[in-house]
Amino acid sequence: MKKLWFSILVISLAVLFTACSDSDADNENQDTSKADEETSDTIEADTTDIKPGDIEITDEIKDMTYSTMEGYEGVKDAYIEVDGDQITMTLQVAASLNEEKRKELGDNFVRNLSSNASFYYDELEGPEKDSYGTLFEVFDLQIGVGPGSEDILQGAKVTSGKSIMW
């Protein structure tokens, strides 16, 4: 009788291990194929063929951005300059604004420009929650936010960076 129970137990365990190992192998193959797809998508997204010379930040794009920023409370003036592969943005704000509010306005300024540029260029993706969009994967960014020539909050973002370093 013990031999019968032992045989049943061994067969059950063999079936259990076989079933688990096959499903694990299938899952590993599925996980690997998903990872390969995600990697190829990431490579395609990271290897953009867009160069700074392909994108012109026109006066119309700048004017749209200026117009939007003028609607924010505390914003007095805005300026955008493109030189080669670098975009320099300056935002003059009220002296009463604290550092966090200045950073927020600077972030909005950058996102507005990126959004407006993506409207004119199909190959550019606009900004998202965790991204400033394709424009700032092509151009480096220098930004200054302050009430005048003194007390300027300065930030920068390189094309490979994810966020503005203030």
mmCIF file of N, CA, C and O in Angstrom, residues 13 20-21 27 32 47 49 73 101 103 128-130 134 148-149 161-162:
data_model
loop_
_atom_site.group_PDB
_atom_site.id
_atom_site.type_symbol
_atom_site.label_atom_id
_atom_site.label_comp_id
_atom_site.label_asym_id
_atom_site.label_seq_id
_atom_site.Cartn_x
_atom_site.Cartn_y
_atom_site.Cartn_z
ATOM 1 N N LEU A 13 3.852 14.723 -8.235
ATOM 2 C CA LEU A 13 4.912 15.722 -8.190
ATOM 3 C C LEU A 13 5.557 15.907 -9.559
ATOM 4 O O LEU A 13 5.874 17.033 -9.960
ATOM 5 N N CYS A 20 4.530 23.199 -14.108
ATOM 6 C CA CYS A 20 5.099 24.482 -13.679
ATOM 7 C C CYS A 20 6.271 24.899 -14.547
ATOM 8 O O CYS A 20 6.400 26.053 -14.911
ATOM 9 N N SER A 21 7.117 23.949 -14.880
ATOM 10 C CA SER A 21 8.288 24.309 -15.678
ATOM 11 C C SER A 21 7.888 24.730 -17.083
ATOM 12 O O SER A 21 8.469 25.640 -17.649
ATOM 13 N N ASN A 27 6.110 31.693 -19.893
ATOM 14 C CA ASN A 27 6.119 33.050 -19.346
ATOM 15 C C ASN A 27 7.436 33.741 -19.624
ATOM 16 O O ASN A 27 7.472 34.923 -19.939
ATOM 17 N N THR A 32 10.344 37.750 -22.371
ATOM 18 C CA THR A 32 11.474 38.113 -23.213
ATOM 19 C C THR A 32 11.003 38.803 -24.480
ATOM 20 O O THR A 32 11.565 39.812 -24.882
ATOM 21 N N THR A 47 16.387 57.128 -30.989
ATOM 22 C CA THR A 47 17.216 57.418 -32.148
ATOM 23 C C THR A 47 16.427 58.240 -33.150
ATOM 24 O O THR A 47 16.126 57.799 -34.235
ATOM 25 N N ASP A 49 15.716 61.006 -35.861
ATOM 26 C CA ASP A 49 16.482 61.545 -36.981
ATOM 27 C C ASP A 49 16.340 63.055 -37.071
ATOM 28 O O ASP A 49 16.876 63.664 -37.983
ATOM 29 N N GLU A 73 -0.718 84.905 -14.143
ATOM 30 C CA GLU A 73 -0.569 85.973 -13.155
ATOM 31 C C GLU A 73 0.890 86.088 -12.729
ATOM 32 O O GLU A 73 1.553 85.084 -12.452
ATOM 33 N N LYS A 101 7.004 79.181 -7.267
ATOM 34 C CA LYS A 101 6.118 79.743 -8.288
ATOM 35 C C LYS A 101 6.921 80.091 -9.544
ATOM 36 O O LYS A 101 6.444 79.891 -10.666
ATOM 37 N N LYS A 103 9.661 78.546 -10.589
ATOM 38 C CA LYS A 103 9.960 77.267 -11.249
ATOM 39 C C LYS A 103 8.734 76.773 -12.011
ATOM 40 O O LYS A 103 8.853 76.273 -13.130
ATOM 41 N N GLU A 128 4.513 65.792 -22.111
ATOM 42 C CA GLU A 128 3.656 64.930 -21.318
ATOM 43 C C GLU A 128 4.003 65.158 -19.850
ATOM 44 O O GLU A 128 4.865 65.987 -19.543
ATOM 45 N N LYS A 129 3.378 64.421 -18.985
ATOM 46 C CA LYS A 129 3.589 64.604 -17.547
ATOM 47 C C LYS A 129 5.068 64.553 -17.156
ATOM 48 O O LYS A 129 5.546 65.393 -16.421
ATOM 49 N N ASP A 130 5.777 63.554 -17.669
ATOM 50 C CA ASP A 130 7.177 63.350 -17.291
ATOM 51 C C ASP A 130 8.158 63.690 -18.401
ATOM 52 O O ASP A 130 9.289 63.222 -18.388
ATOM 53 N N THR A 134 9.583 66.109 -27.638
ATOM 54 C CA THR A 134 10.702 65.833 -28.537
ATOM 55 C C THR A 134 11.560 67.073 -28.787
ATOM 56 O O THR A 134 12.763 66.955 -29.003
ATOM 57 N N GLY A 148 14.059 90.804 -12.715
ATOM 58 C CA GLY A 148 14.906 91.760 -13.424
ATOM 59 C C GLY A 148 16.286 91.168 -13.609
ATOM 60 O O GLY A 148 16.455 89.954 -13.664
ATOM 61 N N SER A 149 17.276 92.051 -13.668
ATOM 62 C CA SER A 149 18.633 91.576 -13.925
ATOM 63 C C SER A 149 19.259 90.887 -12.710
ATOM 64 O O SER A 149 20.272 90.213 -12.832
ATOM 65 N N GLY A 161 18.822 64.795 -20.816
ATOM 66 C CA GLY A 161 18.243 64.930 -19.483
ATOM 67 C C GLY A 161 16.735 64.795 -19.485
ATOM 68 O O GLY A 161 16.077 65.015 -20.498
ATOM 69 N N LYS A 162 16.192 64.432 -18.343
ATOM 70 C CA LYS A 162 14.749 64.258 -18.220
ATOM 71 C C LYS A 162 14.058 65.500 -17.674
ATOM 72 O O LYS A 162 12.870 65.691 -17.896
#
